[in-house]
CSV table of C-alpha atoms in Angstrom, one decimal:
chain,number,residue,atom,x,y,z
A,261,MET,CA,0.2,-0.1,-0.2
A,262,SER,CA,3.0,2.3,0.6
A,263,GLY,CA,3.9,2.2,-3.0
A,264,ALA,CA,0.4,2.9,-3.9
A,265,LEU,CA,0.0,6.0,-1.5
A,266,GLY,CA,3.6,7.1,-2.6
A,267,LEU,CA,3.0,7.4,-6.4
A,268,LEU,CA,-0.5,9.2,-5.3
A,269,THR,CA,1.5,12.0,-3.3
A,270,ARG,CA,4.2,12.3,-6.3
A,271,SER,CA,1.5,12.6,-8.8
A,272,ARG,CA,-0.3,15.2,-6.6
A,273,LEU,CA,-3.5,13.7,-7.1
A,274,MET,CA,-4.0,13.4,-3.5
A,275,SER,CA,-1.7,13.0,-0.1
A,276,VAL,CA,-2.7,10.4,2.3
A,277,SER,CA,-0.3,8.4,4.2
A,278,ALA,CA,-1.4,4.8,6.0
A,279,GLU,CA,-1.6,6.6,9.5
A,280,GLU,CA,-4.3,9.1,8.2
A,281,LEU,CA,-6.1,6.4,6.7
A,282,GLY,CA,-6.3,3.8,9.7
A,283,ARG,CA,-9.0,1.5,8.7
A,284,GLN,CA,-11.0,3.7,6.1
A,285,LEU,CA,-11.7,1.5,3.0
A,286,LEU,CA,-13.1,4.5,1.0
A,287,VAL,CA,-11.4,8.2,0.8
A,288,GLU,CA,-12.6,11.2,-1.1
A,289,ARG,CA,-10.7,14.1,-1.8
A,290,SER,CA,-10.6,16.8,-4.5
A,291,GLY,CA,-12.8,15.0,-6.1
A,292,LEU,CA,-11.1,11.8,-6.7
A,293,ARG,CA,-12.1,8.5,-4.5
A,294,VAL,CA,-9.7,5.7,-3.1
A,295,ILE,CA,-11.1,2.3,-2.5
A,296,LEU,CA,-8.7,0.3,-0.4
A,297,VAL,CA,-9.4,-3.4,-1.0
A,298,ARG,CA,-7.2,-7.0,-1.0
A,299,PRO,CA,-5.2,-6.8,-3.8
A,300,ALA,CA,-6.9,-10.0,-5.0
A,301,ASP,CA,-10.1,-8.2,-5.2
A,302,VAL,CA,-8.8,-5.4,-7.5
A,303,PRO,CA,-9.5,-6.5,-10.8
A,304,ALA,CA,-13.4,-7.3,-9.6
A,305,TYR,CA,-13.4,-3.8,-8.6
A,306,VAL,CA,-12.6,-2.2,-12.0
A,307,ASP,CA,-14.1,-5.1,-14.2
A,308,HIS,CA,-17.6,-4.7,-12.8
A,309,GLY,CA,-17.4,-0.8,-12.6
A,310,ALA,CA,-16.9,-0.2,-8.8
A,311,ALA,CA,-13.7,1.8,-9.8
A,312,ASP,CA,-12.6,3.4,-13.1
A,313,LEU,CA,-8.7,2.0,-12.2
A,314,GLY,CA,-6.8,0.1,-10.2
A,315,ILE,CA,-3.3,-0.3,-9.1
A,316,VAL,CA,-2.5,-4.3,-8.6
A,317,GLY,CA,0.2,-6.5,-8.7
A,318,LYS,CA,0.8,-8.4,-12.3
A,319,ASP,CA,1.1,-11.5,-10.4
A,320,ILE,CA,-2.4,-10.9,-9.7
A,321,LEU,CA,-3.1,-10.5,-13.1
A,322,TRP,CA,-2.0,-13.7,-14.4
A,323,GLU,CA,-4.7,-15.1,-12.0
A,324,SER,CA,-7.5,-12.9,-12.7
A,325,PRO,CA,-7.0,-11.5,-16.4
A,326,GLY,CA,-10.4,-9.9,-16.4
A,327,TYR,CA,-11.9,-7.6,-18.7
A,328,HIS,CA,-9.8,-4.5,-18.2
A,329,TYR,CA,-6.9,-2.7,-19.8
A,330,GLU,CA,-3.1,-2.9,-18.3
A,331,LEU,CA,-2.1,0.6,-19.0
A,332,VAL,CA,1.2,1.2,-17.1
A,333,ASP,CA,3.9,-0.7,-15.4
A,334,LEU,CA,4.2,1.6,-12.3
A,335,CYS,CA,7.8,0.6,-11.5
A,336,PHE,CA,7.3,-0.2,-7.5
A,337,GLY,CA,6.3,-3.3,-5.5
A,338,ALA,CA,9.1,-5.6,-7.9
A,339,CYS,CA,9.3,-9.4,-7.2
A,340,ARG,CA,9.4,-12.5,-9.1
A,341,LEU,CA,7.2,-15.4,-8.9
A,342,VAL,CA,9.6,-18.6,-8.7
A,343,LEU,CA,9.8,-22.3,-8.2
A,344,ALA,CA,11.2,-23.0,-5.1
A,345,VAL,CA,12.2,-26.4,-3.6
A,346,PRO,CA,14.3,-27.8,-0.1
A,347,ASP,CA,17.9,-27.1,-0.4
A,348,ALA,CA,18.6,-30.9,-0.4
A,349,SER,CA,16.3,-31.6,-3.5
A,350,ARG,CA,17.8,-33.2,-6.6
A,351,LEU,CA,15.0,-31.0,-8.1
A,352,ASP,CA,16.9,-28.1,-10.3
A,353,GLY,CA,15.6,-27.9,-14.1
A,354,PRO,CA,12.8,-29.7,-16.2
A,355,GLU,CA,15.4,-33.1,-16.8
A,356,THR,CA,15.5,-33.8,-12.9
A,357,TRP,CA,11.5,-33.0,-12.8
A,358,PRO,CA,9.3,-36.5,-12.1
A,359,PRO,CA,7.1,-37.7,-14.5
A,360,LEU,CA,4.2,-35.8,-11.9
A,361,ILE,CA,5.4,-33.2,-9.9
A,362,ARG,CA,3.7,-31.6,-6.6
A,363,ILE,CA,3.5,-27.9,-6.3
A,364,ALA,CA,2.2,-25.7,-3.7
A,365,THR,CA,1.0,-22.3,-4.2
A,366,LYS,CA,-1.4,-19.1,-3.7
A,367,TYR,CA,-1.2,-18.8,-7.8
A,368,PRO,CA,-2.8,-22.2,-9.2
A,369,ARG,CA,-3.6,-21.1,-12.5
A,370,THR,CA,-0.3,-19.7,-13.2
A,371,ALA,CA,2.0,-22.4,-11.9
A,372,THR,CA,-0.7,-25.0,-13.9
A,373,ALA,CA,0.5,-22.6,-16.9
A,374,TRP,CA,3.8,-22.8,-16.7
A,375,PHE,CA,4.3,-26.4,-16.1
A,376,GLU,CA,2.1,-27.6,-19.1
A,377,ALA,CA,3.9,-25.2,-21.4
A,378,ARG,CA,7.1,-26.7,-20.6
A,379,GLY,CA,5.3,-30.3,-21.2
A,380,GLN,CA,5.1,-31.5,-17.3
A,381,ALA,CA,2.8,-33.1,-15.4
A,382,VAL,CA,1.5,-31.3,-12.1
A,383,GLU,CA,-0.6,-31.6,-9.4
A,384,VAL,CA,-1.1,-28.4,-7.9
A,385,VAL,CA,-2.1,-27.6,-4.1
A,386,GLN,CA,-3.5,-24.7,-3.8
A,387,LEU,CA,-2.5,-23.1,0.0
A,388,HIS,CA,-3.4,-19.6,1.2
A,389,GLY,CA,-0.5,-18.9,3.5
A,390,SER,CA,2.7,-20.3,4.7
A,391,VAL,CA,3.2,-21.9,1.7
A,392,GLU,CA,7.1,-22.2,2.5
A,393,LEU,CA,5.9,-24.8,5.3
A,394,ALA,CA,4.5,-27.5,2.7
A,395,PRO,CA,7.8,-29.2,1.5
A,396,GLN,CA,9.4,-28.9,4.7
A,397,VAL,CA,6.2,-31.5,5.9
A,398,GLY,CA,6.3,-33.4,2.7
A,399,LEU,CA,3.2,-32.4,1.2
A,400,VAL,CA,4.7,-31.2,-1.9
A,401,ASP,CA,8.0,-31.2,-4.0
A,402,GLY,CA,8.4,-27.4,-4.3
A,403,ILE,CA,6.3,-24.3,-4.2
A,404,VAL,CA,5.6,-21.7,-6.4
A,405,ASP,CA,5.9,-18.0,-4.7
A,406,LEU,CA,6.5,-14.6,-4.8
A,407,THR,CA,9.8,-13.6,-3.3
A,408,ALA,CA,11.6,-9.7,-3.8
A,409,THR,CA,14.9,-10.6,-1.7
A,410,GLY,CA,14.7,-14.6,-1.2
A,411,ARG,CA,15.2,-14.3,2.4
A,412,THR,CA,11.7,-16.4,3.3
A,413,LEU,CA,13.1,-18.8,1.2
A,414,ARG,CA,16.5,-19.2,2.8
A,415,GLU,CA,15.1,-19.2,6.0
A,416,ASN,CA,13.1,-21.9,5.3
A,417,GLY,CA,15.6,-23.9,3.6
A,418,LEU,CA,14.6,-23.4,0.0
A,419,ARG,CA,16.1,-22.5,-2.9
A,420,VAL,CA,15.2,-20.9,-6.5
A,421,ALA,CA,14.4,-23.7,-9.2
A,422,GLY,CA,13.0,-21.3,-11.6
A,423,VAL,CA,11.8,-18.3,-12.6
A,424,LEU,CA,8.3,-18.2,-13.7
A,425,GLY,CA,8.2,-14.3,-13.7
A,426,ALA,CA,8.9,-10.7,-13.0
A,427,SER,CA,6.0,-8.6,-11.0
A,428,THR,CA,5.5,-5.0,-10.5
A,429,ALA,CA,2.5,-2.9,-9.6
A,430,ARG,CA,0.3,-2.3,-12.8
A,431,LEU,CA,-2.4,0.3,-13.5
A,432,ILE,CA,-5.4,-0.9,-14.6
A,433,ALA,CA,-8.6,0.6,-16.4
A,434,ASN,CA,-12.3,-0.3,-16.5
A,435,GLN,CA,-13.0,-0.5,-20.4
A,436,ALA,CA,-16.3,1.2,-20.3
A,437,SER,CA,-14.5,3.9,-18.1
A,438,LEU,CA,-12.0,4.2,-20.6
A,439,LYS,CA,-14.4,5.1,-23.2
A,440,THR,CA,-17.2,7.0,-21.6
A,441,ARG,CA,-15.3,8.9,-19.1
A,442,THR,CA,-12.3,9.7,-21.4
A,443,GLU,CA,-11.2,12.9,-20.3
A,444,SER,CA,-11.3,12.3,-16.2
A,445,VAL,CA,-10.0,9.1,-16.5
A,446,GLN,CA,-7.4,10.1,-19.2
A,447,SER,CA,-6.3,12.9,-16.6
A,448,VAL,CA,-5.3,10.4,-13.7
A,449,VAL,CA,-3.7,8.2,-15.9
A,450,SER,CA,-1.1,10.8,-17.4
A,451,LYS,CA,-0.6,12.2,-13.8
A,452,LEU,CA,0.1,8.8,-12.5
A,453,ARG,CA,2.2,8.1,-16.0
A,454,GLU,CA,4.2,11.3,-15.2
A,455,ALA,CA,5.0,10.5,-11.7
A,456,THR,CA,6.4,7.4,-12.6
A,457,GLY,CA,8.7,8.3,-15.2
A,458,ASP,CA,6.7,7.0,-18.2
A,459,ASP,CA,6.2,9.9,-20.7
A,460,ARG,CA,4.3,8.5,-23.4
């Protein structure tokens, strides 16, 4: 959230801190309404017209392609979606994978597509938290999860065995809003682009 709030401040659209927000989920200032929702819910709010624009990680968009336009890479929140296996595992590249690999992840759609594109049979165990624990207790062969620095993986005896993709925050737009509220939406988009150094 700090990256998005910082971007709003730099773009001069709205200056608000996390402390000011407290537990508010809706903030209105200077004709701009900001809705605070869980990252995984942003595409739904934008796709269904409750919000004209949304700021969300690319990793969420991989899982929820939706009916929106992806407009700008906002260049913050950088991380990688990786395949990680226990340090002692023999699994490394595709040539070392068993006929059926079992993976735990919060990203089942993305993980399945990545393995299938490599001709690898995969069983995906969807978890919603503490994914790093799954290989330690023998639930799975490895995990697919986000990492920025790799520290959590290392602390849990895991190493990167593959990279599925890189994720940063993205600006998405409701298709109808972009067509019917063009001037006001494009004004916000332009200010956000300028604040990120994207001068298209």
